[in-house]
PDB file of C-alpha atoms in Angstrom:
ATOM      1  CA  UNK O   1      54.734 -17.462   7.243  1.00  0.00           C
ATOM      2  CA  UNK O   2      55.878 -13.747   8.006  1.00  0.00           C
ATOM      3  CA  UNK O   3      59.564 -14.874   7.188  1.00  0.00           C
ATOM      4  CA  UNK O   4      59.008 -15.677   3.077  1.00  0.00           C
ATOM      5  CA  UNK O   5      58.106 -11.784   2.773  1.00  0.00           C
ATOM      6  CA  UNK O   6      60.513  -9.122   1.924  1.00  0.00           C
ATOM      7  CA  UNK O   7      60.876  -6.425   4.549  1.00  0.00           C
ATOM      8  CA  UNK O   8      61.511  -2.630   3.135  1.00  0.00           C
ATOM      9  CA  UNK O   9      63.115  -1.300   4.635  1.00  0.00           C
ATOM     10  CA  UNK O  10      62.806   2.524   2.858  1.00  0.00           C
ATOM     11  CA  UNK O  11      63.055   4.969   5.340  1.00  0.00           C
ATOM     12  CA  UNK O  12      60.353   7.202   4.071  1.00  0.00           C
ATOM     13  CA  UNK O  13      57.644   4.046   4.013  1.00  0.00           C
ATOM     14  CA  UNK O  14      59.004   3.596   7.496  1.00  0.00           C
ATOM     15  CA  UNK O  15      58.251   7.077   8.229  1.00  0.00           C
ATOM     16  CA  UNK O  16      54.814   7.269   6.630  1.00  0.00           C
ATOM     17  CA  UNK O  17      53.821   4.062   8.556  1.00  0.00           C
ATOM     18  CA  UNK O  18      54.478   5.678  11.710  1.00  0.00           C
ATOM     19  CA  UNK O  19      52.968   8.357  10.483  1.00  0.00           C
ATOM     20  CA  UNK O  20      50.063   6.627   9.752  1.00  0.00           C
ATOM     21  CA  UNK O  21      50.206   4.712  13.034  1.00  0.00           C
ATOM     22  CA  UNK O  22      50.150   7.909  15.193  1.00  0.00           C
ATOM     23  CA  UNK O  23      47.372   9.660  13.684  1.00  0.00           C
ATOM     24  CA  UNK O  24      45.552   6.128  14.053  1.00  0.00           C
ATOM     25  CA  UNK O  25      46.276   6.036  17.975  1.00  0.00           C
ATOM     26  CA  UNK O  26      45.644   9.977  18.476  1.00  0.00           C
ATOM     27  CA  UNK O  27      42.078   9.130  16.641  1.00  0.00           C
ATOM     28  CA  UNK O  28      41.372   6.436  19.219  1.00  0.00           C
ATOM     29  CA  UNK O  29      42.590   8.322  21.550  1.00  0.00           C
ATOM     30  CA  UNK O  30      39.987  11.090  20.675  1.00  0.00           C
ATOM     31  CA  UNK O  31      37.175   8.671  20.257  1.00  0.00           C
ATOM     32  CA  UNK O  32      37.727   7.005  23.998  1.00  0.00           C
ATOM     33  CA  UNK O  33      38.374  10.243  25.901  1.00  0.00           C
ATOM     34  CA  UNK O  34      34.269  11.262  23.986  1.00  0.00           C
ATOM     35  CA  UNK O  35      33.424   8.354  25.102  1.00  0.00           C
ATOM     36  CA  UNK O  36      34.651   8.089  28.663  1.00  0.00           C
ATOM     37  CA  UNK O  37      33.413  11.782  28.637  1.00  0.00           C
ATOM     38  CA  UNK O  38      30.030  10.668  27.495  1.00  0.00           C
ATOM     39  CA  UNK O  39      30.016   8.264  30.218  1.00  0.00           C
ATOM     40  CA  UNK O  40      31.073  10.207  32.907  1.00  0.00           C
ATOM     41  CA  UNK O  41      28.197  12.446  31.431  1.00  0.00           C
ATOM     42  CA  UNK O  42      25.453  10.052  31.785  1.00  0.00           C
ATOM     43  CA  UNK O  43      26.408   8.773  35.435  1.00  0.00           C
ATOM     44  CA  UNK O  44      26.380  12.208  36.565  1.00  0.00           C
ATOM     45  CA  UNK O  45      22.840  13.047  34.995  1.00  0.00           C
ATOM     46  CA  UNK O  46      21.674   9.815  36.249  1.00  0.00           C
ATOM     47  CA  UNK O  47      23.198  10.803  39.874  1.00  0.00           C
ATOM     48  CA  UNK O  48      21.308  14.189  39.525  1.00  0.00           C
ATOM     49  CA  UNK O  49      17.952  12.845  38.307  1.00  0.00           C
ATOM     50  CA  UNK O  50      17.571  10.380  41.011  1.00  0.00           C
ATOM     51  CA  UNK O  51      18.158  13.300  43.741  1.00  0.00           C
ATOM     52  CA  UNK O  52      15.905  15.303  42.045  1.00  0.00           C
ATOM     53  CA  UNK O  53      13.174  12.276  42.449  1.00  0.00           C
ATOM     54  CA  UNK O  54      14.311  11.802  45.961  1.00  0.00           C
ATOM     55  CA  UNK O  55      13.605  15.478  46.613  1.00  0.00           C
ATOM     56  CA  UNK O  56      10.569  16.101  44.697  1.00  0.00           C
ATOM     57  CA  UNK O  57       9.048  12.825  47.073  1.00  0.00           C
ATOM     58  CA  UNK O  58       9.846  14.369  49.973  1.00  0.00           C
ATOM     59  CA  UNK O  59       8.517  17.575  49.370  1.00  0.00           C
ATOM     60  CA  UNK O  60       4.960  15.373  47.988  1.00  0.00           C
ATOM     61  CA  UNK O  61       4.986  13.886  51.655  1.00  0.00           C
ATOM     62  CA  UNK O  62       5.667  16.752  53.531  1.00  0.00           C
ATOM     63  CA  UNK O  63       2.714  18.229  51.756  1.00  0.00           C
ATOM     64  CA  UNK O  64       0.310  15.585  52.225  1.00  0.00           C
ATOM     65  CA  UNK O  65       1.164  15.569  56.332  1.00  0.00           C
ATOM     66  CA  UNK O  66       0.434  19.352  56.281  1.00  0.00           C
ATOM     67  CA  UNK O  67      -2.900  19.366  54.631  1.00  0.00           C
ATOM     68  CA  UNK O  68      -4.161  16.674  56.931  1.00  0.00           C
ATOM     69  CA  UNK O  69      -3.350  18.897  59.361  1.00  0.00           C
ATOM     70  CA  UNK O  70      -4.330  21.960  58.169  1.00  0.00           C
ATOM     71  CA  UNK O  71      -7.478  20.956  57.315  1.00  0.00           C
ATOM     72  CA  UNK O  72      -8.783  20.627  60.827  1.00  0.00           C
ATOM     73  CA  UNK O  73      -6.799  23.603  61.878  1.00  0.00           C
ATOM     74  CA  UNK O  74      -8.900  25.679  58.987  1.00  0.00           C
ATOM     75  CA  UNK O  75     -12.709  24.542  60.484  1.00  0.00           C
ATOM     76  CA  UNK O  76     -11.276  25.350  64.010  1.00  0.00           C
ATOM     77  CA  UNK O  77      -9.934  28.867  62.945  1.00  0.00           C
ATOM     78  CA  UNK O  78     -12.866  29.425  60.770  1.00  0.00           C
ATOM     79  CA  UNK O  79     -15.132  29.295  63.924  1.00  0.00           C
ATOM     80  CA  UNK O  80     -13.263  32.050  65.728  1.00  0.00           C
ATOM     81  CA  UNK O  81     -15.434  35.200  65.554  1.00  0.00           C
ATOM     82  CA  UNK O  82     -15.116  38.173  67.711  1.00  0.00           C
ATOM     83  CA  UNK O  83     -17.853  38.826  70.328  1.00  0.00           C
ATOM     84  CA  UNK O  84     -19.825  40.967  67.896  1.00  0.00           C
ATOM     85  CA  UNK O  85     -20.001  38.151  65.407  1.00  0.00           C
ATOM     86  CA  UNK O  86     -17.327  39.448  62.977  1.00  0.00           C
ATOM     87  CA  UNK O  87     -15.558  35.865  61.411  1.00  0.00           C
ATOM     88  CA  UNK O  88     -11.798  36.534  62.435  1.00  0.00           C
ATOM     89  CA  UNK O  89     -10.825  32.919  61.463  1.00  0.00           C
ATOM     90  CA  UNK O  90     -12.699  33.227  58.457  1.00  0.00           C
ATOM     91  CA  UNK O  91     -11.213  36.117  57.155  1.00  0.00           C
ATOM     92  CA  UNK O  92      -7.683  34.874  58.238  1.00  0.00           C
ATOM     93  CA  UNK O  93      -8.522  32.022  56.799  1.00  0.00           C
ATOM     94  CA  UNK O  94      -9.358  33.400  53.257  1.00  0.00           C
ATOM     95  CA  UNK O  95      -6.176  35.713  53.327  1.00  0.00           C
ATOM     96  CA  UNK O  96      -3.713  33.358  54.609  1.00  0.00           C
ATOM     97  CA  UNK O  97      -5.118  30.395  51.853  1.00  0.00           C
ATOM     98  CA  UNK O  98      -5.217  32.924  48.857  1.00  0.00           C
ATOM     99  CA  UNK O  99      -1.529  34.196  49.719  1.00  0.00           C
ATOM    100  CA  UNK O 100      -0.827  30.368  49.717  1.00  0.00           C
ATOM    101  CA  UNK O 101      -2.863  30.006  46.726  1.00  0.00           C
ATOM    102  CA  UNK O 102      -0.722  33.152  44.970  1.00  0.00           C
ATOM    103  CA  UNK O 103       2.365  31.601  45.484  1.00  0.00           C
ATOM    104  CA  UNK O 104       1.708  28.170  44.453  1.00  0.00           C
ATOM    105  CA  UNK O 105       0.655  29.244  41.253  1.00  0.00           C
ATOM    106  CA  UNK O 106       4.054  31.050  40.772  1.00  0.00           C
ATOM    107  CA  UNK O 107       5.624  28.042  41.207  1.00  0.00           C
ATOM    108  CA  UNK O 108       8.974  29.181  42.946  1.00  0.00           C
ATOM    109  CA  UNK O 109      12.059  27.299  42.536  1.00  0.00           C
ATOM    110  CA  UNK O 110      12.450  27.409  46.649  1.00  0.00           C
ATOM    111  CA  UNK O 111      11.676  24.581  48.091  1.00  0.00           C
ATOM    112  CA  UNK O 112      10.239  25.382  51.439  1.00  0.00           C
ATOM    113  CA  UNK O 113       8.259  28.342  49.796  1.00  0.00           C
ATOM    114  CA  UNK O 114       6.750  25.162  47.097  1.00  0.00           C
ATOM    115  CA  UNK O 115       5.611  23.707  50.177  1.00  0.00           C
ATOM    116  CA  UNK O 116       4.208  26.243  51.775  1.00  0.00           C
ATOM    117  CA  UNK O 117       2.283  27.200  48.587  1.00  0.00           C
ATOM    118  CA  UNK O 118       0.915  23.968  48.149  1.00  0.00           C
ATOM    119  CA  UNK O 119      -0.522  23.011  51.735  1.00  0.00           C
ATOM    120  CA  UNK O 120      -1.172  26.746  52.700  1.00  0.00           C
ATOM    121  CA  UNK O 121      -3.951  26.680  49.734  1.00  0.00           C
ATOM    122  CA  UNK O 122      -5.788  24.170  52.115  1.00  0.00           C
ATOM    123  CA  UNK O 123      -6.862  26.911  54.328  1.00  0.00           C
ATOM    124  CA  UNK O 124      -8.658  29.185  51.193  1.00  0.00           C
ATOM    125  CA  UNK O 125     -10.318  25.675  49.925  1.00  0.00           C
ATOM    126  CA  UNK O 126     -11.745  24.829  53.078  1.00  0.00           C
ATOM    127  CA  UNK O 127     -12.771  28.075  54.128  1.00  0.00           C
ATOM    128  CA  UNK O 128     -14.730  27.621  50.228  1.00  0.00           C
ATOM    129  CA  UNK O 129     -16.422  24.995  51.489  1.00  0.00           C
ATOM    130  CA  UNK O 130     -17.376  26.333  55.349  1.00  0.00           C
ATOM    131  CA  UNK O 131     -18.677  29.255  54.162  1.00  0.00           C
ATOM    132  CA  UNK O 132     -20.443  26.973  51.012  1.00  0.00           C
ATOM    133  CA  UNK O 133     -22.264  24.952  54.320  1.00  0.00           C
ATOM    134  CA  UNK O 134     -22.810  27.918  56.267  1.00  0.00           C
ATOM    135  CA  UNK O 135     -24.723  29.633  53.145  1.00  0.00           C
ATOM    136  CA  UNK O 136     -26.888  26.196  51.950  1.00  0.00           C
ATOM    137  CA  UNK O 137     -27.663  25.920  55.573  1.00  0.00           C
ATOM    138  CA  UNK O 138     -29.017  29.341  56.762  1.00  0.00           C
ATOM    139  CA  UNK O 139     -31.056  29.348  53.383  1.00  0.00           C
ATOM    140  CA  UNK O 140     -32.361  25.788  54.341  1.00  0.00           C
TER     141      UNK O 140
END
């Protein structure tokens, strides 16, 4: 089929078609290296994501341990009181939770200080609701 044409065989068509050709392979060559870029991109944000999800679990387990057993250390320290009646736990309690409190509302980008934050603000909430009891109670 091919052989019934007439070649040219002008150097400067010659020329141009290689010409032609090379730009053609340099553009494909652009458009694969973007895309094998792009892909490299997306594996590595993928990669990064899933560690971040990994991490942010963790740090919602650790938490959830630490409350539970914070909790019952908070009633035990808020029943320390010295022998005059002043409410040592109480106070510690309050102090300790609202520092805890403080810093989980600022949210920092440190991991073991997020944790902290977060289960530390046990201690102010249940000292809330002690002191809440103690209050209803006595006026009872």
């Amino acid at each position: 089929m091919f052989e019934q044409l007439p070649q040219n065989t002008d150097t400067k068509a010659l020329a141009r078609l290689d010409e032609d050709l090379a730009r053609h392979e340099a553009e494909r060559a652009v458009v694969l290296q973007e895309k094998l870029e792009a892909s490299e991109f997306g594996r590595r944000c993928r990669h990064e994501w899933a560690a971040e999800q990994r991490r942010q679990k963790t740090e919602h387990v650790i938490i959830e341990v630490l409350e539970v057993g914070l909790s019952p250390g908070a009633g035990a320290l808020a029943a320390w009181r010295t022998k005059g009646g002043f409410p040592v736990g109480a106070v510690v309690n309050g102090v300790v939770g609202t520092g805890a409190k403080a810093l989980s509302l600022l949210g920092p980008e440190n991991s073991v200080a997020r944790v902290a934050g977060n289960a530390g603000k046990v201690l102010l909430h249940n000292q809330i609701a002690i002191t809440t009891y103690d209050l209803i109670r006595k006026d009872g």
